[in-house]
Amino acid sequence: MTIQFAGFSKLDRLQRINYIVENRSLSTDERESFDDYCAPDSAQQVLFNDMIENYIGNFPVPMGIVPHILINGESLMVPFVTEESSVVASAAKAAKYWITRGGFKAVVTSMTKKGQVHFTWNGDSDIISNIFPEIRQRIFQSTNKLTRKMRQRGGGITEIQLLNKTAELPDYYQIDVSFETADAMGANFINSCLESIASVLPNIPELNFGNHQVGIIMSILSNYTPDCIVRCYVECPVKNLTDWNKELKGYAFAAKFKLAVDIANLDISRAVTHNKGIMNGVDAVLMATGNDSRATAASVHAYASREGRYKGLSTVRVTDEMFRYELELPLAIGSVGGISKIHPVVQQTMAIMNYPDAGKLMMIAAASGLANNFAAIASLITSGIQAGHMKMHLSNILNQLQVNRLDRERAINRFNGSHVSYAEVEDYICQLKGEQ
Ligand code: MEV
């Protein structure tokens, strides 16, 4: 087998596929499957071709709808893109549960993003600190052209600070820049501004004289966004906590729910899983809207550690009268820019939600996360998680076993309400086949 990867990016899509087929001895069926989710002559396909390097095909992930989630009194349909069977059903169940209990309330408290120019300067720290106010002005001016359009949209650079990090690393400083990016996530805008600022620093005479020099290390936005915050909560009288489960309701439900949330606050093993449940909903909305889910996940998990210990991200307050469940997340996401205008499905998903602006999209993502999290905890403390998962799990197994419609119905009846494992379902299908 020849492994000769040089020049792969210069090949066109068909040549790349041929290359893979030859070098990995794929069958004709496997070769053709590269085309299964492509429309080779469509305009959309051309967009996908150009979206990433070395493109060979599309990888489908299911998209579902949470049909009715009430956020700040507005009824919304929310598209979820996720490969996990139970995520849409759980969010939809929690969303429905809360409709009759006041729905979700959400607020965006700030949308500031930051980035840093990391550099070294081998002079006296007092000198750079003293002249920085004047340098700041020059830096602002140097970005005027780049920020013009963003300023017209209500954004731009709002703050430029010098951070002295020499106690942690000799000669190390940061120019820490705060940005408002309106409805865009703004990564390209922020990085362009930072690189422009970095190009100015080595030419400032007050910093570059004799053997004193600015040494630029790198310029990049920070995906840690503790100043880009959305808060979301659900609240109702404790006595209205009925109907999730027949046995556990009212104060008993609230008290056990609180214990589960307390455990996520004190134990990292539980906290990570608890937060993963939140991200089930958040991530599904980010995927559906073409947002950068990796950046958001990195920020969210760092935020979960902001007090020096990784904790669950949601908090619960239970009094004799009221139950309140709240979530605070740093979500630096956008409703314009990125792939939102070119991705054909993102245009549809935004239309389904009536084209939310960035702030509203933050609220929708947070409410979806809280819905998934509430459903997970409510199920965990009552019926357990498997009961709800079994239906979708069975469906996936039956699809894997390529079961016909009649046997599928028989299997659904046979396993209704009981535990499902791949082996048991396979045995049952074999038994049916034997009888036929
Ligand atoms: C599964 O995707 C998510 C849960 O594990 C979340 C949780 O345990 O809270 C059910």
XYZ file of C-alpha atoms and ligand atoms in Angstrom:
446
model
C 0.000 0.000 0.000
C 1.435 3.386 -0.968
C 1.020 6.160 1.552
C 1.623 9.333 -0.387
C -0.333 12.177 1.105
C 1.565 15.097 -0.469
C -0.666 17.139 -2.758
C -3.939 15.667 -1.418
C -5.466 19.115 -1.038
C -4.789 19.873 -4.716
C -6.975 16.947 -5.811
C -10.626 17.561 -6.594
C -13.318 15.726 -4.613
C -13.586 12.748 -6.983
C -9.830 12.335 -7.156
C -9.652 12.390 -3.351
C -12.343 9.705 -3.113
C -10.567 7.589 -5.735
C -7.354 7.973 -3.827
C -9.012 6.759 -0.597
C -10.758 3.879 -2.381
C -7.488 2.705 -3.922
C -5.417 3.080 -0.789
C -7.954 1.603 1.599
C -9.405 -1.079 -0.728
C -13.002 0.062 -0.242
C -15.846 -1.860 -1.865
C -18.057 -0.350 -4.610
C -20.858 0.139 -2.052
C -18.529 1.897 0.333
C -17.226 4.047 -2.506
C -20.730 5.069 -3.498
C -21.736 5.915 0.039
C -19.572 9.051 -0.184
C -22.252 10.439 -2.509
C -25.219 9.417 -0.355
C -25.628 12.751 1.351
C -24.368 14.955 -1.476
C -26.177 16.673 -4.304
C -23.166 17.011 -6.592
C -24.625 19.590 -8.952
C -26.443 21.764 -6.453
C -25.350 25.213 -5.361
C -25.330 23.997 -1.761
C -22.833 21.330 -2.619
C -20.459 23.923 -4.000
C -20.648 25.720 -0.658
C -19.783 22.564 1.241
C -16.871 21.882 -1.127
C -15.398 25.213 -0.137
C -16.206 25.132 3.570
C -13.269 22.957 4.642
C -10.005 21.645 3.182
C -9.785 18.129 1.705
C -13.588 17.883 1.523
C -14.953 14.466 0.491
C -18.633 14.352 1.532
C -21.320 15.253 4.028
C -21.866 13.603 7.388
C -25.543 13.708 8.341
C -26.670 14.223 11.915
C -30.385 14.113 12.789
C -32.275 17.359 13.309
C -35.415 17.378 15.468
C -37.730 19.987 16.933
C -38.668 20.898 20.465
C -42.110 22.057 19.396
C -43.115 24.405 22.162
C -40.809 26.074 24.618
C -42.035 29.151 26.435
C -39.276 31.721 26.963
C -40.150 35.100 28.505
C -43.761 34.528 27.537
C -42.983 33.791 23.882
C -43.738 30.379 22.460
C -40.844 29.128 20.349
C -40.096 26.103 18.197
C -36.476 25.127 18.661
C -34.475 22.995 16.223
C -32.039 20.540 17.835
C -29.207 18.855 15.931
C -27.920 15.887 17.894
C -26.927 12.267 17.440
C -28.148 11.286 20.940
C -31.542 9.558 20.875
C -33.124 10.930 24.023
C -32.087 14.596 23.889
C -35.005 16.028 21.895
C -37.607 13.994 23.778
C -36.200 15.047 27.178
C -36.084 18.741 26.296
C -39.584 18.595 24.794
C -40.933 16.867 27.923
C -39.400 19.475 30.252
C -40.481 22.353 27.978
C -44.071 21.024 28.033
C -43.950 20.529 31.807
C -42.940 24.161 32.368
C -45.502 25.687 29.954
C -48.210 25.316 32.607
C -45.864 26.551 35.338
C -44.823 29.897 33.855
C -42.254 28.774 31.307
C -38.587 29.758 31.183
C -37.405 33.259 32.071
C -34.116 34.406 30.611
C -31.946 37.499 30.539
C -28.625 38.370 28.923
C -26.581 40.381 31.402
C -23.589 41.206 29.180
C -22.160 40.314 25.773
C -18.552 41.434 26.070
C -15.837 39.270 24.497
C -12.131 39.591 25.015
C -8.876 38.895 23.270
C -5.219 39.437 24.090
C -1.994 40.424 22.394
C 0.644 38.428 24.267
C 4.057 40.074 24.188
C 7.346 40.503 25.987
C 9.010 43.790 26.904
C 12.399 43.852 28.562
C 12.162 47.235 30.313
C 11.111 48.565 33.680
C 7.427 47.744 34.330
C 6.790 51.228 35.731
C 7.800 52.806 32.415
C 5.338 50.817 30.332
C 2.571 51.272 32.933
C 3.096 55.045 33.030
C 3.098 55.591 29.287
C 0.309 53.108 28.566
C -2.628 55.602 28.780
C -1.095 57.520 25.893
C -0.254 54.349 23.955
C -3.822 53.156 24.442
C -5.036 56.180 22.470
C -2.714 55.347 19.582
C -3.851 51.732 19.633
C -7.498 52.802 19.497
C -6.758 55.038 16.540
C -4.860 52.283 14.723
C -7.992 50.091 14.730
C -10.393 52.804 13.541
C -10.612 51.516 9.996
C -11.107 47.915 11.062
C -13.826 48.705 13.589
C -15.779 51.218 11.459
C -18.477 48.814 10.252
C -18.811 47.117 13.644
C -19.202 50.532 15.296
C -22.034 51.287 12.866
C -23.736 48.096 14.117
C -23.361 49.196 17.739
C -20.199 47.242 18.520
C -16.461 47.870 18.521
C -13.610 48.009 21.008
C -14.791 49.133 24.438
C -11.660 48.797 26.559
C -7.918 48.306 26.147
C -5.855 47.398 29.206
C -2.260 46.547 29.883
C -1.867 43.457 32.059
C 1.462 43.010 33.761
C 2.210 39.282 33.960
C 5.902 39.577 34.758
C 5.419 37.962 38.171
C 4.286 34.788 36.392
C 6.680 34.878 33.420
C 9.652 37.267 33.036
C 8.980 40.238 30.712
C 5.485 38.933 29.838
C 2.596 41.382 29.281
C -0.801 41.318 27.646
C -2.813 43.960 25.899
C -6.261 42.840 26.981
C -8.945 44.133 24.627
C -12.716 44.090 25.242
C -15.106 43.904 22.314
C -18.809 44.247 21.623
C -19.630 42.353 18.446
C -23.398 43.027 18.054
C -25.110 39.914 16.645
C -21.922 38.234 15.431
C -19.820 35.805 17.419
C -17.054 38.036 16.099
C -14.024 35.735 16.111
C -12.642 37.022 12.794
C -13.290 40.633 13.726
C -11.602 40.238 17.111
C -8.576 38.400 15.720
C -8.115 40.981 12.952
C -8.204 43.837 15.479
C -5.712 42.063 17.748
C -3.295 41.363 14.907
C -3.528 44.982 13.857
C -2.756 46.105 17.424
C 0.181 43.680 17.522
C 1.605 45.208 14.353
C 1.616 48.665 15.972
C 3.449 47.755 19.202
C 6.953 47.122 17.771
C 6.805 50.564 16.130
C 6.052 52.602 19.256
C 9.277 54.575 19.885
C 8.676 54.841 23.672
C 8.794 51.029 23.909
C 11.416 50.278 21.278
C 14.636 52.098 22.024
C 18.214 51.029 22.819
C 18.041 47.367 23.786
C 14.371 47.640 24.801
C 12.093 45.874 22.339
C 8.528 44.612 22.184
C 8.499 40.938 21.189
C 5.085 39.843 19.914
C 4.284 36.255 20.911
C 0.722 35.869 19.611
C -2.615 37.611 19.193
C -5.851 35.713 19.677
C -9.364 36.034 21.058
C -10.118 34.233 24.303
C -12.796 31.574 24.223
C -13.211 32.084 27.957
C -16.127 34.508 28.012
C -17.157 35.213 31.631
C -18.452 38.643 30.531
C -20.832 37.206 27.939
C -23.492 35.810 30.223
C -27.027 34.510 29.932
C -29.171 33.607 32.940
C -32.216 31.414 32.721
C -34.598 30.020 35.315
C -37.852 28.215 35.910
C -39.914 28.834 39.037
C -43.180 27.627 40.486
C -44.905 26.973 43.807
C -43.571 23.745 45.330
C -47.123 22.370 45.466
C -47.286 22.534 41.648
C -44.397 20.092 41.236
C -46.701 17.250 40.255
C -47.101 14.971 37.250
C -43.473 14.336 36.353
C -43.823 11.135 38.263
C -46.810 9.635 40.074
C -45.045 8.795 43.336
C -42.816 11.802 43.914
C -44.340 15.267 43.953
C -44.494 18.598 45.757
C -42.017 19.153 48.539
C -40.656 15.572 48.407
C -39.795 16.036 44.708
C -38.222 19.457 45.367
C -36.159 18.194 48.315
C -34.791 15.186 46.415
C -34.140 17.375 43.359
C -32.147 19.749 45.563
C -30.065 16.870 46.926
C -29.189 15.811 43.364
C -28.125 19.363 42.488
C -26.150 19.690 45.739
C -24.256 16.516 44.818
C -23.326 18.052 41.442
C -21.956 21.022 43.380
C -19.727 19.002 45.660
C -18.562 16.048 43.567
C -16.672 16.365 40.284
C -17.726 12.929 39.013
C -21.354 13.958 39.190
C -20.725 17.611 38.203
C -19.257 16.714 34.813
C -22.209 14.456 33.953
C -24.689 17.026 35.261
C -23.099 19.694 33.054
C -22.960 17.301 30.102
C -26.743 17.030 30.448
C -26.983 20.834 30.225
C -24.752 20.831 27.159
C -27.018 18.245 25.490
C -29.538 21.016 24.881
C -27.110 23.914 24.442
C -24.959 22.056 21.946
C -27.966 20.842 19.925
C -29.075 24.475 19.420
C -25.520 25.604 18.605
C -25.153 22.830 16.036
C -28.507 23.725 14.492
C -27.489 27.373 14.174
C -23.957 26.854 12.859
C -22.280 28.139 16.015
C -18.903 27.007 17.308
C -19.853 24.398 19.888
C -16.222 23.600 20.782
C -15.522 27.208 21.784
C -18.678 27.315 23.858
C -18.022 23.979 25.568
C -14.489 25.120 26.483
C -15.863 28.345 27.964
C -18.729 26.682 29.811
C -16.523 24.082 31.493
C -13.926 26.692 32.478
C -16.797 28.764 33.938
C -17.863 25.729 35.957
C -14.430 25.953 37.647
C -14.408 29.708 38.219
C -14.477 29.328 42.010
C -11.384 27.103 41.940
C -13.294 23.821 41.844
C -15.353 22.252 39.028
C -19.049 22.429 39.974
C -22.485 21.887 38.510
C -23.636 24.932 36.546
C -27.236 25.069 37.726
C -28.477 26.110 41.131
C -31.700 25.350 42.944
C -33.549 27.229 45.646
C -36.297 25.516 47.568
C -38.334 27.257 50.233
C -41.553 26.037 51.860
C -43.440 27.840 49.135
C -41.326 28.083 45.983
C -39.050 26.012 43.771
C -36.598 27.908 41.534
C -34.074 26.288 39.215
C -31.497 28.513 37.563
C -28.658 28.281 35.083
C -25.966 30.832 34.238
C -23.811 30.262 31.171
C -21.083 32.128 29.264
C -22.309 31.694 25.689
C -20.409 33.740 23.091
C -22.509 32.904 20.069
C -23.808 34.726 17.026
C -26.927 34.877 14.906
C -25.169 36.456 11.932
C -21.753 35.925 10.380
C -19.815 32.660 10.404
C -21.597 30.071 8.295
C -25.081 31.402 9.115
C -25.622 33.001 5.703
C -24.120 30.231 3.587
C -25.235 27.052 5.322
C -28.579 26.105 3.731
C -29.982 24.388 6.811
C -28.909 27.129 9.222
C -31.058 29.529 7.222
C -34.042 27.235 7.832
C -33.351 26.743 11.523
C -33.059 30.481 12.079
C -36.338 30.941 10.196
C -38.045 28.342 12.441
C -37.064 30.491 15.447
C -38.144 33.750 13.758
C -34.564 34.930 13.231
C -33.469 35.590 16.823
C -30.717 38.129 17.415
C -27.590 36.959 19.257
C -28.992 37.774 22.703
C -32.200 35.886 22.073
C -30.281 32.931 20.678
C -28.248 32.883 23.910
C -31.536 32.693 25.846
C -32.901 29.926 23.622
C -29.704 27.869 24.008
C -29.667 28.378 27.790
C -33.365 27.478 28.151
C -32.758 24.359 26.067
C -29.848 23.431 28.323
C -31.932 23.985 31.443
C -34.796 21.962 29.937
C -32.506 18.992 29.263
C -30.919 19.310 32.688
C -34.280 19.530 34.483
C -35.556 16.482 32.592
C -32.410 14.508 33.452
C -32.536 15.293 37.182
C -36.301 14.820 37.428
C -35.983 11.403 35.779
C -32.870 10.383 37.707
C -34.564 10.994 41.074
C -37.765 9.184 40.059
C -37.972 6.485 37.387
C -34.243 6.497 36.561
C -32.808 7.491 33.218
C -33.038 4.189 31.387
C -36.839 4.024 31.234
C -36.990 7.092 28.981
C -33.990 6.016 26.940
C -35.255 2.522 26.176
C -37.725 3.400 23.426
C -35.123 5.219 21.313
C -32.462 2.687 22.213
C -34.716 -0.126 20.956
C -35.386 1.789 17.749
C -31.643 2.207 17.151
C -31.000 -1.493 17.774
C -33.818 -2.507 15.405
C -32.357 -0.220 12.744
C -28.919 -1.740 13.230
C -30.410 -5.227 12.853
C -32.306 -4.080 9.722
C -35.570 -5.492 11.023
C -38.660 -5.432 8.767
C -41.757 -3.444 9.730
C -43.772 -6.372 11.085
C -40.961 -7.687 13.303
C -40.280 -4.133 14.402
C -43.830 -3.787 15.697
C -43.598 -7.164 17.420
C -40.326 -6.150 19.087
C -41.784 -2.813 20.226
C -44.714 -4.680 21.846
C -42.453 -7.325 23.356
C -40.042 -4.795 24.951
C -42.685 -2.212 25.908
C -41.813 -0.954 29.393
C -38.982 -3.414 29.932
C -35.215 -3.204 29.858
C -33.611 -3.380 26.414
C -30.201 -4.771 25.555
C -28.702 -5.430 22.141
C -28.268 -9.147 22.914
C -31.863 -9.592 24.096
C -33.286 -7.825 21.055
C -31.026 -9.787 18.704
C -32.098 -13.083 20.340
C -35.743 -12.087 20.042
C -35.409 -11.181 16.341
C -33.563 -14.477 15.637
C -36.362 -16.313 17.416
C -38.966 -14.531 15.234
C -37.016 -15.393 12.102
C -36.813 -19.035 13.222
C -40.593 -19.100 13.595
C -41.173 -17.665 10.111
C -27.121 11.832 29.143
O -26.831 12.302 27.868
C -27.173 12.991 30.100
C -27.375 12.602 31.563
O -26.375 11.689 31.981
C -27.283 13.898 32.344
C -27.297 13.711 33.847
O -26.917 12.629 34.349
O -27.669 14.681 34.524
C -28.707 11.922 31.780
